[in-house]
GROMACS .gro file of C-alpha atoms in nm:
model
  368
    1MET     CA    1  -0.627   1.483  -1.709
    2GLY     CA    2  -0.790   1.790  -1.770
    3SER     CA    3  -1.114   1.669  -1.740
    4SER     CA    4  -1.402   1.600  -1.446
    5ALA     CA    5  -1.658   1.478  -1.728
    6ARG     CA    6  -1.754   1.164  -1.540
    7PRO     CA    7  -1.830   0.824  -1.799
    8VAL     CA    8  -2.207   0.764  -1.909
    9ILE     CA    9  -2.174   0.393  -1.910
   10GLN     CA   10  -2.397   0.277  -2.242
   11THR     CA   11  -2.573  -0.051  -2.110
   12ALA     CA   12  -2.803  -0.125  -2.462
   13ARG     CA   13  -2.354  -0.139  -2.669
   14LEU     CA   14  -2.288  -0.289  -2.373
   15ARG     CA   15  -2.502  -0.604  -2.312
   16ARG     CA   16  -2.575  -0.629  -2.688
   17LEU     CA   17  -2.093  -0.688  -2.710
   18LEU     CA   18  -2.134  -0.944  -2.421
   19GLU     CA   19  -2.419  -1.139  -2.606
   20ARG     CA   20  -2.271  -1.159  -2.992
   21LEU     CA   21  -1.989  -1.265  -2.779
   22VAL     CA   22  -2.119  -1.540  -2.569
   23ASN     CA   23  -2.260  -1.684  -2.873
   24ILE     CA   24  -1.949  -1.657  -2.997
   25TYR     CA   25  -1.839  -2.002  -2.950
   26SER     CA   26  -1.399  -1.940  -2.815
   27PRO     CA   27  -1.223  -2.280  -2.683
   28SER     CA   28  -0.865  -2.248  -2.552
   29GLY     CA   29  -0.754  -2.312  -2.865
   30LYS     CA   30  -1.029  -2.193  -3.110
   31GLU     CA   31  -0.998  -1.870  -2.996
   32GLU     CA   32  -1.008  -1.642  -3.363
   33ASP     CA   33  -1.388  -1.587  -3.458
   34ALA     CA   34  -1.392  -1.441  -3.062
   35ILE     CA   35  -1.073  -1.240  -3.199
   36ASP     CA   36  -1.158  -1.135  -3.501
   37PHE     CA   37  -1.486  -1.059  -3.382
   38LEU     CA   38  -1.369  -0.808  -3.153
   39TYR     CA   39  -1.099  -0.656  -3.397
   40SER     CA   40  -1.360  -0.539  -3.582
   41PHE     CA   41  -1.611  -0.395  -3.336
   42LEU     CA   42  -1.298  -0.212  -3.150
   43LYS     CA   43  -1.141  -0.075  -3.481
   44ARG     CA   44  -1.537   0.042  -3.563
   45TYR     CA   45  -1.472   0.290  -3.302
   46ASP     CA   46  -1.164   0.402  -3.445
   47VAL     CA   47  -0.986   0.214  -3.111
   48PRO     CA   48  -0.550   0.233  -3.229
   49VAL     CA   49  -0.579  -0.185  -3.180
   50VAL     CA   50  -0.363  -0.405  -3.243
   51ARG     CA   51  -0.289  -0.818  -3.269
   52GLN     CA   52  -0.007  -0.948  -3.113
   53PRO     CA   53   0.028  -1.324  -3.275
   54VAL     CA   54   0.088  -1.587  -3.050
   55ASP     CA   55   0.074  -1.891  -3.331
   56ASP     CA   56   0.092  -1.883  -3.663
   57HIS     CA   57  -0.345  -1.905  -3.649
   58ARG     CA   58  -0.429  -1.727  -3.307
   59SER     CA   59  -0.362  -1.380  -3.181
   60ASN     CA   60  -0.400  -1.123  -2.883
   61LEU     CA   61  -0.573  -0.823  -2.909
   62VAL     CA   62  -0.427  -0.544  -2.763
   63VAL     CA   63  -0.511  -0.125  -2.763
   64LEU     CA   64  -0.267   0.123  -2.702
   65PRO     CA   65  -0.281   0.491  -2.655
   66PRO     CA   66   0.101   0.590  -2.853
   67ASP     CA   67   0.318   0.895  -2.625
   68ALA     CA   68   0.168   0.790  -2.348
   69ASP     CA   69   0.288   0.685  -2.027
   70ILE     CA   70   0.135   0.348  -1.949
   71GLN     CA   71   0.048   0.321  -1.631
   72LEU     CA   72  -0.238   0.045  -1.600
   73ALA     CA   73  -0.333  -0.262  -1.815
   74LEU     CA   74  -0.715  -0.430  -1.845
   75ILE     CA   75  -0.677  -0.724  -1.873
   76GLY     CA   76  -0.925  -0.998  -1.980
   77HIS     CA   77  -0.904  -1.305  -2.150
   78VAL     CA   78  -1.162  -1.419  -2.441
   79ASP     CA   79  -1.088  -1.782  -2.442
   80THR     CA   80  -1.401  -2.062  -2.210
   81ILE     CA   81  -1.310  -2.431  -2.139
   82SER     CA   82  -1.543  -2.669  -2.411
   83ALA     CA   83  -1.857  -2.654  -2.462
   84TYR     CA   84  -2.055  -2.904  -2.167
   85ASP     CA   85  -2.322  -2.900  -2.471
   86LEU     CA   86  -2.248  -2.803  -2.789
   87GLU     CA   87  -2.587  -2.750  -2.834
   88ASP     CA   88  -2.657  -2.532  -2.653
   89PHE     CA   89  -2.356  -2.295  -2.545
   90GLY     CA   90  -2.536  -1.935  -2.634
   91CYS     CA   91  -2.664  -1.644  -2.422
   92ASP     CA   92  -2.977  -1.663  -2.292
   93GLU     CA   93  -3.168  -1.452  -2.021
   94ALA     CA   94  -3.389  -1.495  -1.752
   95SER     CA   95  -3.479  -1.229  -1.487
   96GLY     CA   96  -3.109  -0.972  -1.538
   97GLU     CA   97  -2.922  -1.317  -1.538
   98LEU     CA   98  -2.701  -1.415  -1.872
   99PHE     CA   99  -2.646  -1.738  -1.892
  100GLY     CA  100  -2.400  -1.950  -2.084
  101LEU     CA  101  -2.075  -2.071  -2.153
  102GLY     CA  102  -1.773  -1.864  -2.062
  103THR     CA  103  -2.044  -1.488  -1.882
  104ALA     CA  104  -1.864  -1.560  -1.593
  105ASP     CA  105  -1.530  -1.649  -1.694
  106MET     CA  106  -1.490  -1.435  -1.813
  107LYS     CA  107  -1.650  -1.232  -2.103
  108GLY     CA  108  -1.874  -1.091  -1.922
  109GLY     CA  109  -1.525  -0.931  -1.732
  110CYS     CA  110  -1.451  -0.844  -2.044
  111ALA     CA  111  -1.716  -0.688  -2.296
  112ALA     CA  112  -1.722  -0.443  -1.940
  113MET     CA  113  -1.298  -0.312  -1.979
  114ILE     CA  114  -1.417  -0.334  -2.353
  115GLU     CA  115  -1.739  -0.106  -2.232
  116ALA     CA  116  -1.525   0.126  -1.965
  117TYR     CA  117  -1.267   0.193  -2.212
  118LEU     CA  118  -1.469   0.325  -2.444
  119SER     CA  119  -1.707   0.562  -2.281
  120ALA     CA  120  -1.390   0.663  -2.082
  121SER     CA  121  -1.202   0.766  -2.376
  122ALA     CA  122  -1.455   0.953  -2.449
  123VAL     CA  123  -1.467   1.253  -2.255
  124ALA     CA  124  -1.063   1.198  -2.158
  125SER     CA  125  -0.943   1.508  -2.254
  126SER     CA  126  -0.608   1.387  -2.356
  127PRO     CA  127  -0.523   0.963  -2.432
  128ILE     CA  128  -0.498   0.780  -2.103
  129PRO     CA  129  -0.244   0.555  -2.000
  130ALA     CA  130  -0.371   0.297  -1.988
  131ALA     CA  131  -0.406  -0.058  -2.205
  132LEU     CA  132  -0.663  -0.291  -2.300
  133ALA     CA  133  -0.511  -0.659  -2.378
  134LEU     CA  134  -0.778  -0.862  -2.462
  135VAL     CA  135  -0.563  -1.231  -2.472
  136VAL     CA  136  -0.597  -1.574  -2.563
  137GLY     CA  137  -0.542  -1.939  -2.414
  138GLU     CA  138  -0.569  -1.891  -2.024
  139GLU     CA  139  -0.780  -2.156  -1.985
  140GLU     CA  140  -0.547  -2.468  -2.132
  141GLU     CA  141  -0.170  -2.327  -2.144
  142GLY     CA  142  -0.145  -1.959  -2.073
  143ASP     CA  143   0.004  -1.858  -2.416
  144GLY     CA  144  -0.175  -1.573  -2.438
  145ALA     CA  145  -0.004  -1.436  -2.139
  146ARG     CA  146   0.343  -1.540  -2.147
  147ARG     CA  147   0.337  -1.330  -2.519
  148LEU     CA  148   0.110  -1.004  -2.371
  149VAL     CA  149   0.443  -0.973  -2.123
  150ARG     CA  150   0.724  -1.112  -2.366
  151ASP     CA  151   0.668  -0.746  -2.546
  152TYR     CA  152   0.460  -0.540  -2.318
  153HIS     CA  153   0.570  -0.406  -1.989
  154PHE     CA  154   0.246  -0.304  -1.772
  155PRO     CA  155   0.368  -0.178  -1.365
  156TRP     CA  156  -0.018  -0.262  -1.276
  157ALA     CA  157  -0.362  -0.495  -1.372
  158ILE     CA  158  -0.635  -0.507  -1.340
  159ILE     CA  159  -0.758  -0.818  -1.463
  160GLY     CA  160  -1.163  -0.864  -1.499
  161GLU     CA  161  -1.167  -1.297  -1.373
  162PRO     CA  162  -1.510  -1.388  -1.154
  163THR     CA  163  -1.419  -1.147  -0.783
  164ASP     CA  164  -1.800  -1.075  -0.740
  165LEU     CA  165  -1.732  -0.777  -0.730
  166LYS     CA  166  -1.461  -0.779  -0.468
  167VAL     CA  167  -1.073  -0.657  -0.486
  168SER     CA  168  -0.859  -1.032  -0.459
  169LEU     CA  169  -0.474  -0.914  -0.405
  170VAL     CA  170  -0.400  -1.267  -0.237
  171HIS     CA  171  -0.347  -1.494  -0.531
  172TYR     CA  172  -0.286  -1.895  -0.529
  173GLY     CA  173   0.018  -2.072  -0.589
  174TYR     CA  174  -0.026  -2.313  -0.884
  175LEU     CA  175   0.109  -2.690  -0.913
  176GLU     CA  176   0.020  -2.883  -1.206
  177MET     CA  177   0.166  -3.236  -1.102
  178GLN     CA  178   0.146  -3.583  -1.338
  179LEU     CA  179   0.151  -3.917  -1.067
  180ALA     CA  180   0.269  -4.188  -1.320
  181ILE     CA  181   0.288  -4.590  -1.230
  182ARG     CA  182   0.438  -4.860  -1.446
  183GLY     CA  183   0.439  -5.184  -1.389
  184LYS     CA  184   0.426  -5.541  -1.604
  185ARG     CA  185   0.118  -5.677  -1.830
  186MET     CA  186   0.004  -5.931  -1.775
  187HIS     CA  187  -0.298  -6.190  -1.802
  188ALA     CA  188  -0.600  -6.019  -1.617
  189SER     CA  189  -0.681  -6.291  -1.432
  190MET     CA  190  -0.304  -6.353  -1.290
  191ALA     CA  191  -0.360  -5.946  -1.118
  192ASN     CA  192  -0.108  -5.920  -0.870
  193ARG     CA  193  -0.260  -5.622  -0.590
  194SER     CA  194   0.110  -5.526  -0.454
  195ALA     CA  195   0.226  -5.542  -0.803
  196HIS     CA  196  -0.012  -5.374  -0.933
  197PRO     CA  197   0.016  -5.060  -1.168
  198ALA     CA  198  -0.386  -4.880  -1.139
  199GLU     CA  199  -0.442  -4.968  -0.713
  200SER     CA  200  -0.038  -4.859  -0.692
  201LEU     CA  201  -0.137  -4.565  -0.877
  202LEU     CA  202  -0.481  -4.535  -0.581
  203HIS     CA  203  -0.331  -4.608  -0.267
  204PHE     CA  204  -0.010  -4.356  -0.508
  205LEU     CA  205  -0.308  -4.078  -0.494
  206LEU     CA  206  -0.455  -4.159  -0.054
  207ARG     CA  207  -0.128  -4.121   0.083
  208LEU     CA  208  -0.072  -3.724  -0.112
  209LEU     CA  209  -0.420  -3.638  -0.014
  210ARG     CA  210  -0.347  -3.740   0.337
  211TYR     CA  211  -0.031  -3.579   0.314
  212TRP     CA  212  -0.171  -3.259   0.308
  213GLU     CA  213  -0.451  -3.261   0.518
  214GLU     CA  214  -0.247  -3.344   0.779
  215ARG     CA  215   0.034  -3.110   0.691
  216TRP     CA  216  -0.034  -2.878   0.477
  217PRO     CA  217  -0.464  -2.824   0.475
  218GLU     CA  218  -0.452  -2.508   0.290
  219VAL     CA  219  -0.435  -2.682  -0.014
  220ILE     CA  220  -0.703  -2.733  -0.263
  221PRO     CA  221  -0.689  -3.046  -0.467
  222ASN     CA  222  -0.826  -3.110  -0.772
  223ILE     CA  223  -0.744  -3.423  -0.915
  224ARG     CA  224  -0.846  -3.350  -1.297
  225ASP     CA  225  -0.765  -3.721  -1.468
  226LEU     CA  226  -0.728  -4.093  -1.451
  227SER     CA  227  -0.650  -4.323  -1.776
  228SER     CA  228  -0.495  -4.629  -1.764
  229SER     CA  229  -0.288  -4.801  -2.145
  230SER     CA  230  -0.562  -5.055  -2.052
  231ALA     CA  231  -0.634  -5.272  -2.399
  232GLY     CA  232  -0.852  -5.570  -2.359
  233PHE     CA  233  -0.925  -5.814  -2.065
  234VAL     CA  234  -0.447  -5.737  -1.890
  235VAL     CA  235  -0.316  -5.660  -1.585
  236PRO     CA  236  -0.239  -5.217  -1.736
  237ASP     CA  237   0.185  -5.238  -1.771
  238TYR     CA  238   0.108  -4.827  -1.696
  239CYS     CA  239  -0.143  -4.539  -1.515
  240GLU     CA  240  -0.143  -4.221  -1.435
  241ALA     CA  241  -0.335  -3.940  -1.334
  242TRP     CA  242  -0.275  -3.517  -1.319
  243LEU     CA  243  -0.368  -3.277  -1.038
  244ASP     CA  244  -0.418  -2.941  -1.003
  245VAL     CA  245  -0.310  -2.839  -0.637
  246HIS     CA  246  -0.379  -2.443  -0.575
  247LEU     CA  247  -0.164  -2.335  -0.229
  248PRO     CA  248  -0.195  -2.029   0.035
  249PRO     CA  249   0.101  -1.738  -0.102
  250ALA     CA  250   0.276  -1.795   0.225
  251LEU     CA  251   0.322  -2.120   0.221
  252PRO     CA  252   0.694  -2.306   0.127
  253MET     CA  253   0.621  -2.367  -0.184
  254GLY     CA  254   0.947  -2.514  -0.229
  255GLU     CA  255   0.978  -2.692   0.081
  256ILE     CA  256   0.658  -2.872  -0.019
  257ILE     CA  257   0.751  -2.941  -0.355
  258LEU     CA  258   1.065  -3.141  -0.201
  259GLU     CA  259   0.867  -3.284   0.040
  260LEU     CA  260   0.583  -3.489  -0.245
  261GLU     CA  261   0.896  -3.560  -0.402
  262GLN     CA  262   0.988  -3.793  -0.056
  263LEU     CA  263   0.713  -3.977  -0.096
  264THR     CA  264   0.733  -4.093  -0.451
  265GLU     CA  265   1.073  -4.175  -0.310
  266SER     CA  266   0.980  -4.382  -0.074
  267ILE     CA  267   0.634  -4.557  -0.276
  268ARG     CA  268   0.924  -4.640  -0.417
  269GLU     CA  269   1.106  -4.824  -0.212
  270ASP     CA  270   0.767  -5.008  -0.041
  271ASN     CA  271   0.734  -5.128  -0.333
  272PRO     CA  272   0.971  -5.300  -0.570
  273HIS     CA  273   0.760  -5.420  -0.833
  274VAL     CA  274   0.604  -5.130  -0.966
  275ILE     CA  275   0.788  -4.759  -1.071
  276PRO     CA  276   0.569  -4.456  -0.957
  277SER     CA  277   0.700  -4.085  -1.053
  278LEU     CA  278   0.639  -3.765  -1.021
  279ARG     CA  279   0.628  -3.488  -1.258
  280PHE     CA  280   0.558  -3.145  -1.221
  281THR     CA  281   0.459  -2.938  -1.579
  282GLU     CA  282   0.316  -2.629  -1.401
  283ILE     CA  283   0.476  -2.456  -1.116
  284HIS     CA  284   0.381  -2.080  -1.046
  285SER     CA  285   0.440  -1.854  -0.696
  286GLY     CA  286   0.132  -1.673  -0.558
  287TYR     CA  287   0.171  -1.368  -0.444
  288ASP     CA  288   0.028  -1.114  -0.119
  289ILE     CA  289  -0.055  -0.725  -0.254
  290PRO     CA  290  -0.060  -0.511   0.023
  291GLU     CA  291  -0.346  -0.291   0.107
  292ARG     CA  292  -0.143   0.050   0.199
  293SER     CA  293  -0.008   0.072  -0.137
  294PRO     CA  294  -0.188   0.422  -0.354
  295PHE     CA  295  -0.297   0.284  -0.668
  296VAL     CA  296  -0.460  -0.021  -0.444
  297GLN     CA  297  -0.580   0.289  -0.208
  298LYS     CA  298  -0.705   0.422  -0.501
  299ILE     CA  299  -0.903   0.133  -0.614
  300ARG     CA  300  -1.070   0.151  -0.188
  301HIS     CA  301  -1.199   0.497  -0.284
  302ILE     CA  302  -1.311   0.426  -0.579
  303LEU     CA  303  -1.576   0.163  -0.491
  304GLU     CA  304  -1.695   0.254  -0.123
  305SER     CA  305  -1.746   0.596  -0.347
  306ARG     CA  306  -1.996   0.330  -0.573
  307GLU     CA  307  -2.173   0.223  -0.205
  308LEU     CA  308  -1.932  -0.095  -0.250
  309ARG     CA  309  -1.809  -0.265   0.087
  310TRP     CA  310  -1.366  -0.222   0.084
  311THR     CA  311  -1.358  -0.687   0.145
  312PRO     CA  312  -1.117  -0.821  -0.040
  313VAL     CA  313  -1.136  -1.156  -0.047
  314PRO     CA  314  -0.777  -1.449  -0.216
  315PHE     CA  315  -0.803  -1.541  -0.568
  316ARG     CA  316  -0.850  -1.950  -0.503
  317SER     CA  317  -0.765  -2.054  -0.859
  318HIS     CA  318  -0.506  -2.069  -1.152
  319SER     CA  319  -0.536  -1.755  -1.398
  320ASP     CA  320  -0.342  -1.521  -1.590
  321ALA     CA  321  -0.198  -1.373  -1.328
  322ASN     CA  322   0.025  -1.542  -1.163
  323THR     CA  323   0.234  -1.507  -1.556
  324LEU     CA  324   0.176  -1.170  -1.487
  325TRP     CA  325   0.357  -1.121  -1.143
  326THR     CA  326   0.638  -1.323  -1.233
  327ALA     CA  327   0.717  -1.037  -1.565
  328GLY     CA  328   0.720  -0.746  -1.346
  329VAL     CA  329   0.305  -0.713  -1.326
  330LYS     CA  330   0.121  -0.624  -1.012
  331PRO     CA  331  -0.182  -0.753  -1.091
  332ILE     CA  332  -0.549  -0.701  -0.945
  333LEU     CA  333  -0.845  -0.943  -1.018
  334LEU     CA  334  -1.176  -0.784  -1.011
  335GLY     CA  335  -1.414  -0.801  -1.247
  336PRO     CA  336  -1.797  -0.960  -1.207
  337GLY     CA  337  -1.958  -1.330  -1.185
  338GLN     CA  338  -1.809  -1.565  -0.945
  339LEU     CA  339  -1.615  -1.854  -0.934
  340GLU     CA  340  -1.838  -2.106  -0.830
  341LYS     CA  341  -2.056  -2.050  -1.203
  342ALA     CA  342  -1.725  -2.086  -1.403
  343HIS     CA  343  -1.677  -2.383  -1.538
  344SER     CA  344  -2.054  -2.601  -1.498
  345PRO     CA  345  -2.364  -2.623  -1.754
  346GLU     CA  346  -2.549  -2.329  -1.548
  347GLU     CA  347  -2.322  -2.039  -1.558
  348SER     CA  348  -2.393  -1.730  -1.601
  349VAL     CA  349  -2.315  -1.315  -1.476
  350SER     CA  350  -2.529  -1.079  -1.392
  351PHE     CA  351  -2.590  -0.811  -1.603
  352ASP     CA  352  -2.625  -0.483  -1.394
  353GLN     CA  353  -2.264  -0.656  -1.172
  354VAL     CA  354  -2.138  -0.639  -1.522
  355VAL     CA  355  -2.290  -0.340  -1.598
  356ALA     CA  356  -2.102  -0.176  -1.250
  357ALA     CA  357  -1.775  -0.356  -1.332
  358ALA     CA  358  -1.719  -0.146  -1.661
  359GLU     CA  359  -1.796   0.163  -1.453
  360ILE     CA  360  -1.602   0.087  -1.122
  361TYR     CA  361  -1.354   0.006  -1.465
  362ALA     CA  362  -1.377   0.364  -1.618
  363ASP     CA  363  -1.335   0.532  -1.230
  364ILE     CA  364  -1.047   0.370  -1.227
  365LEU     CA  365  -0.936   0.485  -1.600
  366MET     CA  366  -1.037   0.836  -1.552
  367ALA     CA  367  -0.839   0.822  -1.230
  368LEU     CA  368  -0.473   0.705  -1.351
   0.00000   0.00000   0.00000
């Protein structure tokens, strides 16, 4: 790029940015305050940032240098899950660890990417051929990422999901499933176990779990919600469950979907008194990027130059990377924080690791 200067991460600026961002409540669907804050922050540094509308009230932020052949996008989502405690979701610090909703997933990654972009741009002799995208909606609909790839294309992306600063080249696939059982509403004292929608749903779930355990033990299922239409002293006429299912990319997703449909039909035949149904509301394929890719090797060299071990790990959760992959973008996940701390009341991230992430991102930008 014509400059050999190494970017200097401004840790005080990074710390203030992260703390302020965590203190802004931004669950999926209500990210406007966080987006407004980041837009003003980037404008303060004369960054060419634009709002990309996602719906009538929400937008992504995209930084795209003009007249540059974009090679890479740094992508982070600013939304979080809903607060476990609305009275206590903000940023706290203890022994170098920052606690609060979104610290790990993934406001730490967003702040590190913004600081890296600012620091690298300050020393680069020409526009960096990279975009910065801060998107909404990842924790729910994924509508921010879908809108991003409708309007822009990047050969590569780095997503700042919490990987403990380990590279993820393998990303699991994802199924969102709704199971439902319909039956006959009646007085509670007339409950019939063979025709009870709630009990039939439980049997349905147990058969599914046993199927995965015996046939595809690598699958990670999660029963997210259980509910019924019950209203008082009655047998409910409808019960449903929602499941998240994560699958390694090597598994035959089409075959698994077919087997799940066959299992549903067998339950229908075994018990004619209830009506089971299975609906897939999300189907996302996983992927596996080869380590021998020249761009991946460039990242490996950068990590090893900072004395970080090259230990790629699979990313087992659903993320915006699935949407990007489907759109022809090759996403690599690399960010501060640990996935096991995300979505928990004790969510946290090491600030030292956020700084290290910013340094890595800046090195990658300068290597383009």
